[in-house]
PDB file of C-alpha atoms in Angstrom:
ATOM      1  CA  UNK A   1     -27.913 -13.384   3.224  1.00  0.00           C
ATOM      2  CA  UNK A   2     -30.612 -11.951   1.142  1.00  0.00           C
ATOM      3  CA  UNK A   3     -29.391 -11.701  -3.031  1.00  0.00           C
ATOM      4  CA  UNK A   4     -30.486  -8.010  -2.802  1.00  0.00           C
ATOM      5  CA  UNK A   5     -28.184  -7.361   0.268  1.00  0.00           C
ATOM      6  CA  UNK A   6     -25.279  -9.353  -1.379  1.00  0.00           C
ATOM      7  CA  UNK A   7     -25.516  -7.391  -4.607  1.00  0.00           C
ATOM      8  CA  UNK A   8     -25.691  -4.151  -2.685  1.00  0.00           C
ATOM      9  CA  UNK A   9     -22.705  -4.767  -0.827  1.00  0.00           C
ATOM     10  CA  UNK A  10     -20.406  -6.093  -3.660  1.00  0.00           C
ATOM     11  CA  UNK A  11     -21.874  -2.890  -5.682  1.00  0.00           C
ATOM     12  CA  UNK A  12     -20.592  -0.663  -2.435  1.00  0.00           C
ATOM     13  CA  UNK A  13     -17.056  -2.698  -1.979  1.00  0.00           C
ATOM     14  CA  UNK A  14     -16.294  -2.458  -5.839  1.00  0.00           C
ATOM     15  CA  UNK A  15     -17.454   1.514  -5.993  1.00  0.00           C
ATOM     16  CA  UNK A  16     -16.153   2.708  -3.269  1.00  0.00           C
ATOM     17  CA  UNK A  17     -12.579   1.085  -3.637  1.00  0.00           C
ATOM     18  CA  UNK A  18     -12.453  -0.515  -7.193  1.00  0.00           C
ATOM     19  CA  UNK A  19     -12.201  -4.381  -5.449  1.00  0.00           C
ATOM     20  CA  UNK A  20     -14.379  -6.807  -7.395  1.00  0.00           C
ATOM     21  CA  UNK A  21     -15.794  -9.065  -4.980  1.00  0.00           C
ATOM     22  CA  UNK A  22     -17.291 -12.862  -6.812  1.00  0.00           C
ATOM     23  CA  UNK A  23     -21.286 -13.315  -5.787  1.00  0.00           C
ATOM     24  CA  UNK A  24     -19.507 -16.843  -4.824  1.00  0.00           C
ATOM     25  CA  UNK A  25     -17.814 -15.012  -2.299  1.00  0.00           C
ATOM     26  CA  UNK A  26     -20.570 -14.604  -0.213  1.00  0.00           C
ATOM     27  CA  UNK A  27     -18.965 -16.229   2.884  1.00  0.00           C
ATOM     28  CA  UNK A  28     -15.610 -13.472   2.536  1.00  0.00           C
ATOM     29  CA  UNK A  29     -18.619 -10.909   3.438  1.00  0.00           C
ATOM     30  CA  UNK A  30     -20.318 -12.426   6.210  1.00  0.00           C
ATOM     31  CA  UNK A  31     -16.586 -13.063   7.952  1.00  0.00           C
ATOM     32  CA  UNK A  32     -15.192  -9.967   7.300  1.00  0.00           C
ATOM     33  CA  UNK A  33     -18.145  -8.199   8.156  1.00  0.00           C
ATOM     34  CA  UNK A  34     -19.137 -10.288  11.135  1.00  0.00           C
ATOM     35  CA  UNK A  35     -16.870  -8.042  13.655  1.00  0.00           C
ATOM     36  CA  UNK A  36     -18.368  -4.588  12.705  1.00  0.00           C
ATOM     37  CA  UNK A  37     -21.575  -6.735  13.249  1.00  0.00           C
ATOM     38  CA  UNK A  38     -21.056  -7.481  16.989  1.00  0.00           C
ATOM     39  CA  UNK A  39     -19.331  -3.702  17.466  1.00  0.00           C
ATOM     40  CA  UNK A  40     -22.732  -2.185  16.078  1.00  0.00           C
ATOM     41  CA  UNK A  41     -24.887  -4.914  17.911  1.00  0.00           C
ATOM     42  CA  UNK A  42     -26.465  -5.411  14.442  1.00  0.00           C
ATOM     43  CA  UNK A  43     -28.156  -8.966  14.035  1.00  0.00           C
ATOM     44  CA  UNK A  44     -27.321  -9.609  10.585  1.00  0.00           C
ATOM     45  CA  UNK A  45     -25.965  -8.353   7.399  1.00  0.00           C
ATOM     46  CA  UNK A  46     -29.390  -7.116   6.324  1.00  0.00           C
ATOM     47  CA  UNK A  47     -29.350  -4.343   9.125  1.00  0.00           C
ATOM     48  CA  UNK A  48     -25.894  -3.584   8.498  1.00  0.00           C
ATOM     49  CA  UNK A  49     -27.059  -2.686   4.467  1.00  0.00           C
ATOM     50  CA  UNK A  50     -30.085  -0.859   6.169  1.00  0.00           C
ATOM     51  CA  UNK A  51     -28.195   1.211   7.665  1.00  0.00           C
ATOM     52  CA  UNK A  52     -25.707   1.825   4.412  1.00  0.00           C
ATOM     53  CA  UNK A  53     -28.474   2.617   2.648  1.00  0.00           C
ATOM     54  CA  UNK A  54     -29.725   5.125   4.949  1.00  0.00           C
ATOM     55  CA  UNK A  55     -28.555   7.635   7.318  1.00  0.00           C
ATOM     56  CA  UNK A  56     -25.532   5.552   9.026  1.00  0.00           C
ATOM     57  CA  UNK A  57     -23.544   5.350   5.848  1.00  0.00           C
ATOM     58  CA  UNK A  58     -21.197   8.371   6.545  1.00  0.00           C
ATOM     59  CA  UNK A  59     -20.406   6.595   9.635  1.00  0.00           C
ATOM     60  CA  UNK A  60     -20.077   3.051   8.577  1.00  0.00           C
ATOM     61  CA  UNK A  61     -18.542   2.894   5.097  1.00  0.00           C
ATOM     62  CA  UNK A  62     -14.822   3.868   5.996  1.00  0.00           C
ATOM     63  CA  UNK A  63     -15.364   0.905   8.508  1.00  0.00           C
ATOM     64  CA  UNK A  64     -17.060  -1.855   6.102  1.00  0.00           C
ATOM     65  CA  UNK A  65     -13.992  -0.556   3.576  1.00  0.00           C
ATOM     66  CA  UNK A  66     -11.523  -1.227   6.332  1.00  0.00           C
ATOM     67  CA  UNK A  67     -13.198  -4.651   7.049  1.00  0.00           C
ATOM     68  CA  UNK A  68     -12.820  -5.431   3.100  1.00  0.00           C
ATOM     69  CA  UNK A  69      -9.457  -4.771   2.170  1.00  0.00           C
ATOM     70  CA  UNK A  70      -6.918  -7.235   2.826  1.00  0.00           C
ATOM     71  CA  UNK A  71      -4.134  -6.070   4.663  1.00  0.00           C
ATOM     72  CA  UNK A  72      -1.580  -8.800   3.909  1.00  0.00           C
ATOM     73  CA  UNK A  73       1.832  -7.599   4.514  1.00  0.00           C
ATOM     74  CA  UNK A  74       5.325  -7.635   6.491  1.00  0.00           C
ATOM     75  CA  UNK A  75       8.660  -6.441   6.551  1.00  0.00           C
ATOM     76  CA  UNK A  76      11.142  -7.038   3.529  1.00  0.00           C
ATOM     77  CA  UNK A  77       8.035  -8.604   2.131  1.00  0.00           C
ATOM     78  CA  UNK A  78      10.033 -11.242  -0.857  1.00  0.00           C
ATOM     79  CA  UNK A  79      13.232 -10.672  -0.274  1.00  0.00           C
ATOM     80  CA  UNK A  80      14.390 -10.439  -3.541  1.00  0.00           C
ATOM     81  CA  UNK A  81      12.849  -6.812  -4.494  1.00  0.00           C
ATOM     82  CA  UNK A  82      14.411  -4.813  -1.461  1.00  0.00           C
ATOM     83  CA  UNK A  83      17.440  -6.743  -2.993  1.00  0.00           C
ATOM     84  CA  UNK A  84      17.071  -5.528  -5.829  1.00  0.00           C
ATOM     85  CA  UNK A  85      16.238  -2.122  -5.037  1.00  0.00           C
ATOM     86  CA  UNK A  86      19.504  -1.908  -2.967  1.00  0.00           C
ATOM     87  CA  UNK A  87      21.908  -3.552  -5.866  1.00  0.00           C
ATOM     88  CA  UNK A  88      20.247  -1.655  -8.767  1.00  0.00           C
ATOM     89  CA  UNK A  89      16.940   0.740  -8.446  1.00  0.00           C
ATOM     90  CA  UNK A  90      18.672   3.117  -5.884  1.00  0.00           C
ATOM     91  CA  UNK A  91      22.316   3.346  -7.244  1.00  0.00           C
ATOM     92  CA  UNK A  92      20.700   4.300 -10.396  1.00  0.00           C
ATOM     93  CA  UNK A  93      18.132   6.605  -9.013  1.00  0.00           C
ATOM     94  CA  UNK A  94      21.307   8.403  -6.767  1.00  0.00           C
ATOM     95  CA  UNK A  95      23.295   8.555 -10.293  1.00  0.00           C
ATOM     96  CA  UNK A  96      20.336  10.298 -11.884  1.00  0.00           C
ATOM     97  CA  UNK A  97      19.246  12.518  -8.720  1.00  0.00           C
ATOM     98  CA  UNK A  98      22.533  13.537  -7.317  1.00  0.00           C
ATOM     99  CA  UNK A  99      22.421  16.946  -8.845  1.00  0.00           C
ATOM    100  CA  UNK A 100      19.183  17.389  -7.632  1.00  0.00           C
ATOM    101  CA  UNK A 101      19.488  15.685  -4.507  1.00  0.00           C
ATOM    102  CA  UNK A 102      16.147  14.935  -4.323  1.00  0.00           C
ATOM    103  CA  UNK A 103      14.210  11.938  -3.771  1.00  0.00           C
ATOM    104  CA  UNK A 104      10.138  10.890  -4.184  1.00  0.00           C
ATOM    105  CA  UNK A 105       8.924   7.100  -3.462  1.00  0.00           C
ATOM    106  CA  UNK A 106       5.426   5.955  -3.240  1.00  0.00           C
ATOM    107  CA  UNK A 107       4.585   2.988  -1.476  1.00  0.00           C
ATOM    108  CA  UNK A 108       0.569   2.937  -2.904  1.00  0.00           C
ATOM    109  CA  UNK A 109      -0.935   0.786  -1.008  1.00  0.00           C
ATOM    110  CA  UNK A 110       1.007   0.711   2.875  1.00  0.00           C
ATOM    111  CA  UNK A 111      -1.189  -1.311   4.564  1.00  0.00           C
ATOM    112  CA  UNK A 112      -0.169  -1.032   8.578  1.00  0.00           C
ATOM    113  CA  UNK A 113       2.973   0.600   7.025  1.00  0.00           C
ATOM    114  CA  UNK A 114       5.611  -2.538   6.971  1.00  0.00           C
ATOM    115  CA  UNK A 115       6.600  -1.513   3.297  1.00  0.00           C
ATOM    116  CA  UNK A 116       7.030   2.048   3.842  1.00  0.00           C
ATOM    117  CA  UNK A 117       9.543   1.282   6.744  1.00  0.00           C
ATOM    118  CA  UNK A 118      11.580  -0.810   4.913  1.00  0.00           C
ATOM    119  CA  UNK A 119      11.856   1.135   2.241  1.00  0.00           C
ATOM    120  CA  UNK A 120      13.513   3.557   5.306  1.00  0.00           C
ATOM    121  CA  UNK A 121      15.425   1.337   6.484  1.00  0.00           C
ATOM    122  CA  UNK A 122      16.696   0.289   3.299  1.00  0.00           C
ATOM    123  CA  UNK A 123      18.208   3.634   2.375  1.00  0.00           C
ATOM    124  CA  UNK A 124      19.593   4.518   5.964  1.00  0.00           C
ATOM    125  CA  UNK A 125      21.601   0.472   5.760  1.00  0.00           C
ATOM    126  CA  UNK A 126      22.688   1.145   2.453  1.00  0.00           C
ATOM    127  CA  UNK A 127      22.820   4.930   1.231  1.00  0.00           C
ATOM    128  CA  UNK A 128      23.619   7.231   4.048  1.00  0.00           C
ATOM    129  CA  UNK A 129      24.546   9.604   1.883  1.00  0.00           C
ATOM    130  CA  UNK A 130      20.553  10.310   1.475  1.00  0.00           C
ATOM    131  CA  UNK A 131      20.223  11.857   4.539  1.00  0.00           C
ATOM    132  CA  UNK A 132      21.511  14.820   3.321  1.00  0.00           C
ATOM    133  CA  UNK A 133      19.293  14.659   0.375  1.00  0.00           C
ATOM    134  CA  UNK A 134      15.048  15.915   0.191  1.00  0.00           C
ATOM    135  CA  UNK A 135      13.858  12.470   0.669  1.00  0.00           C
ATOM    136  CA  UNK A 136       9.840  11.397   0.846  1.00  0.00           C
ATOM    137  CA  UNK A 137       8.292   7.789   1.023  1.00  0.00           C
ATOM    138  CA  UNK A 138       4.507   8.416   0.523  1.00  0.00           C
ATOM    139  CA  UNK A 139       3.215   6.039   1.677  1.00  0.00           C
ATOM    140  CA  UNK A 140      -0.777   5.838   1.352  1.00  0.00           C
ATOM    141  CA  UNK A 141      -3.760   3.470   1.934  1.00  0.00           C
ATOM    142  CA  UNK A 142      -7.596   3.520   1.121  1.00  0.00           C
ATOM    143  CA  UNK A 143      -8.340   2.283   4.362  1.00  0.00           C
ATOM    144  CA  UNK A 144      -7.763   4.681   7.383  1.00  0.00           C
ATOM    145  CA  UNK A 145      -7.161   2.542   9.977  1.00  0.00           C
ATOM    146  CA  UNK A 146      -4.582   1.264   8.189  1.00  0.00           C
ATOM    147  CA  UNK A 147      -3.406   5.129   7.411  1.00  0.00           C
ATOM    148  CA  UNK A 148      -3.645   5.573  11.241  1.00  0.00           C
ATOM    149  CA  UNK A 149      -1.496   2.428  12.013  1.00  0.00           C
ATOM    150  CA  UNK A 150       1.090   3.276   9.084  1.00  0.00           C
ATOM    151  CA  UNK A 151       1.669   7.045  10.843  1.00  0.00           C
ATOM    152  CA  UNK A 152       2.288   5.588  13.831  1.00  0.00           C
ATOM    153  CA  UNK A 153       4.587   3.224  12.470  1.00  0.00           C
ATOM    154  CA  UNK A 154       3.956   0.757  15.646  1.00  0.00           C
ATOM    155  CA  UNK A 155       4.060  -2.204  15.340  1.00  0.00           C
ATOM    156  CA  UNK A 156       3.403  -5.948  17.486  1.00  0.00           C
ATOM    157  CA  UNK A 157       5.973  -8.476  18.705  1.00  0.00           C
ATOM    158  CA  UNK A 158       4.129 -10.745  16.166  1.00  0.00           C
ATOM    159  CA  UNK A 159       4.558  -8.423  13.080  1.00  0.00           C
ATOM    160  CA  UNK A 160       8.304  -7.526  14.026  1.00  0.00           C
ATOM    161  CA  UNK A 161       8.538 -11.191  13.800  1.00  0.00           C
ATOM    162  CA  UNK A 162       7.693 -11.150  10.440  1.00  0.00           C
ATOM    163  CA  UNK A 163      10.973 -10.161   8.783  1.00  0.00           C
ATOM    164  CA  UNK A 164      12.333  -7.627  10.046  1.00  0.00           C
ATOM    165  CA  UNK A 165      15.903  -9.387  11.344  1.00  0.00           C
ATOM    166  CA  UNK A 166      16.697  -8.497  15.531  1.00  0.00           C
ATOM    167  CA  UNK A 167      19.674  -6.478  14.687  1.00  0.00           C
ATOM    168  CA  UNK A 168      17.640  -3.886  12.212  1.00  0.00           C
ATOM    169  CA  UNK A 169      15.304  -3.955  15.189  1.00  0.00           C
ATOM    170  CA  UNK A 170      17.542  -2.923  17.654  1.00  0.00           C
ATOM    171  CA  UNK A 171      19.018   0.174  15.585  1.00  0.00           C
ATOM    172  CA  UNK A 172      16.049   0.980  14.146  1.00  0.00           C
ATOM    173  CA  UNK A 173      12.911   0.941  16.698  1.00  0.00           C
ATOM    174  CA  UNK A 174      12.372   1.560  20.763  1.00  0.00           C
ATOM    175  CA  UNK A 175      10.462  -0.679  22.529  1.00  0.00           C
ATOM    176  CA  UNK A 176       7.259   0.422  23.706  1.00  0.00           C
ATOM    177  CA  UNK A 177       4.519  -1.138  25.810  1.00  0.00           C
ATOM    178  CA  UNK A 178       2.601  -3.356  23.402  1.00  0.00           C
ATOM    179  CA  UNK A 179       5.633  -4.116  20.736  1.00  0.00           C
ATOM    180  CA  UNK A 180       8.239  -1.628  18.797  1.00  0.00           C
ATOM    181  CA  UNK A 181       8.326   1.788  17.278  1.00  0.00           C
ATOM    182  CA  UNK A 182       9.977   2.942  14.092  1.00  0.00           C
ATOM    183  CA  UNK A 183      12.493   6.008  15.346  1.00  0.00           C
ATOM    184  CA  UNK A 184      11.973   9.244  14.216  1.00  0.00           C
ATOM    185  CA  UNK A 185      14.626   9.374  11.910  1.00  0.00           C
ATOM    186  CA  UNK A 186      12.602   6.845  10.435  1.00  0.00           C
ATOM    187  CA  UNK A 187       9.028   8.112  11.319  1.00  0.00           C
ATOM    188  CA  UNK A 188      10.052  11.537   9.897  1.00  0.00           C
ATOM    189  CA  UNK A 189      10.663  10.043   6.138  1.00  0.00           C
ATOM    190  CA  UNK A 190       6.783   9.101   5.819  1.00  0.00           C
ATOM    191  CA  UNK A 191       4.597  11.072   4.681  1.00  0.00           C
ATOM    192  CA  UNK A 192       0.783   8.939   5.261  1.00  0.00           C
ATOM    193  CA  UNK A 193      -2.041  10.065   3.335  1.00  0.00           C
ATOM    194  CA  UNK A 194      -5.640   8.358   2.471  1.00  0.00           C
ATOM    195  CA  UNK A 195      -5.397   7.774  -0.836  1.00  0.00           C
ATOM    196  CA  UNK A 196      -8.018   5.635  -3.388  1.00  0.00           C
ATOM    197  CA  UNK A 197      -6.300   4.931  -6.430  1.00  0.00           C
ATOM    198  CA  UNK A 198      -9.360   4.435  -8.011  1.00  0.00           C
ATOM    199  CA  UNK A 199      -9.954   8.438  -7.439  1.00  0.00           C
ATOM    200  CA  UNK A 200      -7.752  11.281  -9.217  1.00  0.00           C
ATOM    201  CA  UNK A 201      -4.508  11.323  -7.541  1.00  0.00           C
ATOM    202  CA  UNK A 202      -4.881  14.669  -6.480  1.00  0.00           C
ATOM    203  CA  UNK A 203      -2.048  16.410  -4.530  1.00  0.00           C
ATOM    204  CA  UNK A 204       0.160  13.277  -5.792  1.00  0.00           C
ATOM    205  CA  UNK A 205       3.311  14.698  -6.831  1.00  0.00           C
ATOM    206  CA  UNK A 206       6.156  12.878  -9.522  1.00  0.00           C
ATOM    207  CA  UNK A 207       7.773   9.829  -8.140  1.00  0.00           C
ATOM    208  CA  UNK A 208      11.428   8.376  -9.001  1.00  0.00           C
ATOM    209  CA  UNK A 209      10.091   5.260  -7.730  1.00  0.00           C
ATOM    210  CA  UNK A 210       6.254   3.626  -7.343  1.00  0.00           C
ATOM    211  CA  UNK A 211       5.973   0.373  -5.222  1.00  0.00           C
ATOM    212  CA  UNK A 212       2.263  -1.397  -6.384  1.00  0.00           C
ATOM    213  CA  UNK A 213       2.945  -4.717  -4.834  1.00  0.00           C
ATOM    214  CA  UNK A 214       0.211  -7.310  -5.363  1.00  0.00           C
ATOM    215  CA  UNK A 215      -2.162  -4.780  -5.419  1.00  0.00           C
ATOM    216  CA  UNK A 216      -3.672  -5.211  -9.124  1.00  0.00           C
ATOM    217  CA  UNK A 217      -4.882  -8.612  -8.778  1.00  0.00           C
ATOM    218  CA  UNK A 218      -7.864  -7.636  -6.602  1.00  0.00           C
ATOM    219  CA  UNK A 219      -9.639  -5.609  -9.394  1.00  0.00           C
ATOM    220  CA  UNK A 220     -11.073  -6.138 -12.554  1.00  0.00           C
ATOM    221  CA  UNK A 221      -9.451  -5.209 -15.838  1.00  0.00           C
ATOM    222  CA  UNK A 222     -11.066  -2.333 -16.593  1.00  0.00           C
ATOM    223  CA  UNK A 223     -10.121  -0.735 -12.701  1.00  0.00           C
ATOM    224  CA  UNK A 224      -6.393  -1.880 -13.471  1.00  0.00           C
ATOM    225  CA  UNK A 225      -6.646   0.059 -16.364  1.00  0.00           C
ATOM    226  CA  UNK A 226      -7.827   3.102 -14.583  1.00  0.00           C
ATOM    227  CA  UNK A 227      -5.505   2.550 -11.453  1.00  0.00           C
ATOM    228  CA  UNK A 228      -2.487   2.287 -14.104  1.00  0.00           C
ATOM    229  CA  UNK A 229      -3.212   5.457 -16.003  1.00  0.00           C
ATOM    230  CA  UNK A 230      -3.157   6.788 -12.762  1.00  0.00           C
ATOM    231  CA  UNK A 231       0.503   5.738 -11.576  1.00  0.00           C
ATOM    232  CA  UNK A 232       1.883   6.292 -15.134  1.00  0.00           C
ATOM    233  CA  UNK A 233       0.880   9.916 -14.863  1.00  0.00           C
ATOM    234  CA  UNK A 234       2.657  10.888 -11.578  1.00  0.00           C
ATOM    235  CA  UNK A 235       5.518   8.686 -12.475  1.00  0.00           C
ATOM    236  CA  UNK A 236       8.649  10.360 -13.772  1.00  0.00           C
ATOM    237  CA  UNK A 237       9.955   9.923 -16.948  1.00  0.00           C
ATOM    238  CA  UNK A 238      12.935   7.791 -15.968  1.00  0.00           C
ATOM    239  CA  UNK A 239      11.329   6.822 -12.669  1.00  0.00           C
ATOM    240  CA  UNK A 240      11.056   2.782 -12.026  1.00  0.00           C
ATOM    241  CA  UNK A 241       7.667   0.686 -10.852  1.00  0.00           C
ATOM    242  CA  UNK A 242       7.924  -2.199  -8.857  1.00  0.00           C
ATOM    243  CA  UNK A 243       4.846  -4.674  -9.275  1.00  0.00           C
ATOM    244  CA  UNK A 244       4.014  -8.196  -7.711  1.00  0.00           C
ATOM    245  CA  UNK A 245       5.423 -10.894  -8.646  1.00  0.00           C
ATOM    246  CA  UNK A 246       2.560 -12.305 -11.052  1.00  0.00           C
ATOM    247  CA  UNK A 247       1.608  -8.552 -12.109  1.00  0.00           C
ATOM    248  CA  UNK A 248       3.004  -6.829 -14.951  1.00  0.00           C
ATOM    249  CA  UNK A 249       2.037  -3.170 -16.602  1.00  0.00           C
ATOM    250  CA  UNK A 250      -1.201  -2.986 -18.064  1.00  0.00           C
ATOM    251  CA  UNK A 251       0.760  -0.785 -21.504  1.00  0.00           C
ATOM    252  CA  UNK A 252       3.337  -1.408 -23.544  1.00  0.00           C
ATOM    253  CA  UNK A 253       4.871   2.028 -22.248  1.00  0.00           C
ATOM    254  CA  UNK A 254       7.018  -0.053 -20.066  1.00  0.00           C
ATOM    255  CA  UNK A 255       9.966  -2.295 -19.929  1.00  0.00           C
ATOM    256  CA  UNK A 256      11.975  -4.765 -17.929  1.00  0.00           C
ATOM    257  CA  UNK A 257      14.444  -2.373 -16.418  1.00  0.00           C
ATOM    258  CA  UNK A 258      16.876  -5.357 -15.196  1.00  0.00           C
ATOM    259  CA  UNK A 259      16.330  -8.054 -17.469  1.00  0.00           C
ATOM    260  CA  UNK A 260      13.368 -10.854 -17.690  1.00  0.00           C
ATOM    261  CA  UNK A 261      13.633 -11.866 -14.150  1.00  0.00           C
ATOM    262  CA  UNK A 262      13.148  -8.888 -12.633  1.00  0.00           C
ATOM    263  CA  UNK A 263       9.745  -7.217 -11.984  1.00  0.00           C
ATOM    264  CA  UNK A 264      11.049  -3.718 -12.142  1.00  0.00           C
ATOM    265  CA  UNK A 265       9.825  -1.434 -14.897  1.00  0.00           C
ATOM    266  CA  UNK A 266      10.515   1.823 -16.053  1.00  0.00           C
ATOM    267  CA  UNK A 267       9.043   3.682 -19.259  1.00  0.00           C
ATOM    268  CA  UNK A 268      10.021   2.551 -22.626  1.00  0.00           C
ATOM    269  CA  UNK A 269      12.269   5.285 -23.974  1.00  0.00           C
TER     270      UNK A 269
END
């Protein structure tokens, strides 16, 4: 790959969604890239940044940004957060809501949408009381194919496979020709949206509760910064954040909300 054509692309991965790509990570291009190559019936990488540079880049960006972000995810991803979220985060949230009866969780980066539908599933096991209640999961993605797959909320044999236990399965999806779909009790509790949290959050509305799972650690500090700002100002005064495991708030706004082993926050009064 030429240095000019590696540059440009890193340049167009980093402005376009904020990930900071290595110039060591040349290879991560070429692979990633290689598919959209063969779908185009491009040669090489160097036609593929002609074309960005010139009159195919409406077309191909959203497709070289779907190619670039990873898409890592599964159902009841950890096990230990969705614990937590059912032993402490949501009593506490009901406590504080139950007046209002209103509910507003973002899952900010959904991927194919396996977070977002546990999160669902989650309250309908645990608090049926909710359905009675204004309840939203946002659930968003930079990426719209991944948008696409999230609102259908389809998903393979493969992916069910990957933690979501048979009897959930059973109550909560129908079978369908290539795998299993989320029911519309479930279905109608997401609300999918393109999103780029590097970009205002416009239309974003206050959250009790902001799920930004191992999402940090693929920028650079001065995008976490920026991407931080961002969730702290549509999060609600009381509202908790749930980070990664080896991610923690970029401000000393926040504190452990369930002692040092958790990796829930929540504003510092």
């Amino acid at each position: 790959m030429h240095d000019q054509d590696l540059h440009f692309l890193i340049e167009l991965v980093r402005s376009s969604t904020g990930i900071q790509l290595d110039v060591s990570k040349s290879y991560l291009l070429q692979s990633r890239l290689n598919p959209l190559l063969r779908v185009e019936g491009m040669k090489d990488l160097h036609e593929l940044c002609n074309a960005l540079r010139g009159s195919g880049a409406r077309r191909l960006l959203p497709q070289v940004i779907d190619a670039m972000t990873t898409n890592e995810t599964s159902f009841f991803r950890d096990s230990a957060p969705f614990q937590q979220l059912a032993r402490e985060v949501f009593p506490g949230l009901l406590d504080a809501r139950r007046q209002l009866r209103k509910l507003r969780i973002w899952s900010a980066a959904c991927s194919s949408g396996q977070e977002a539908v546990s999160l669902a599933i989650l309250m309908a096991e645990h608090f049926p009381e909710l359905r009675n209640w204004d309840v939203r999961i946002l659930a968003t993605d930079v990426s719209p194919a991944m948008v696409a797959r999230c609102r259908a909320a389809t998903f393979t044999e493969n992916e069910m496979g990957r933690g979501m236990p048979p009897e959930l399965r059973q109550r909560y999806f129908d079978r369908t020709e290539s795998g299993w779909q989320a029911k519309r009790e479930i279905r109608d509790l997401l609300h999918v949206r393109e999103v780029n949290l590097i970009q205002p959050l416009v239309g974003v509305e206050t959250q009790d509760l902001v799920l930004l799972r191992n999402v940090l650690i693929y920028f650079d500090e001065p995008t976490r910064e920026k991407i931080f700002q961002g969730i702290t100002r549509v999060l609600a005064p009381d509202g908790f954040l749930l980070l990664g495991t080896a991610e923690k708030p970029r401000s000393d706004g926040y504190e452990r909300a369930f002692g040092p082993n958790a990796n829930v926050f929540r504003k510092a009064a």
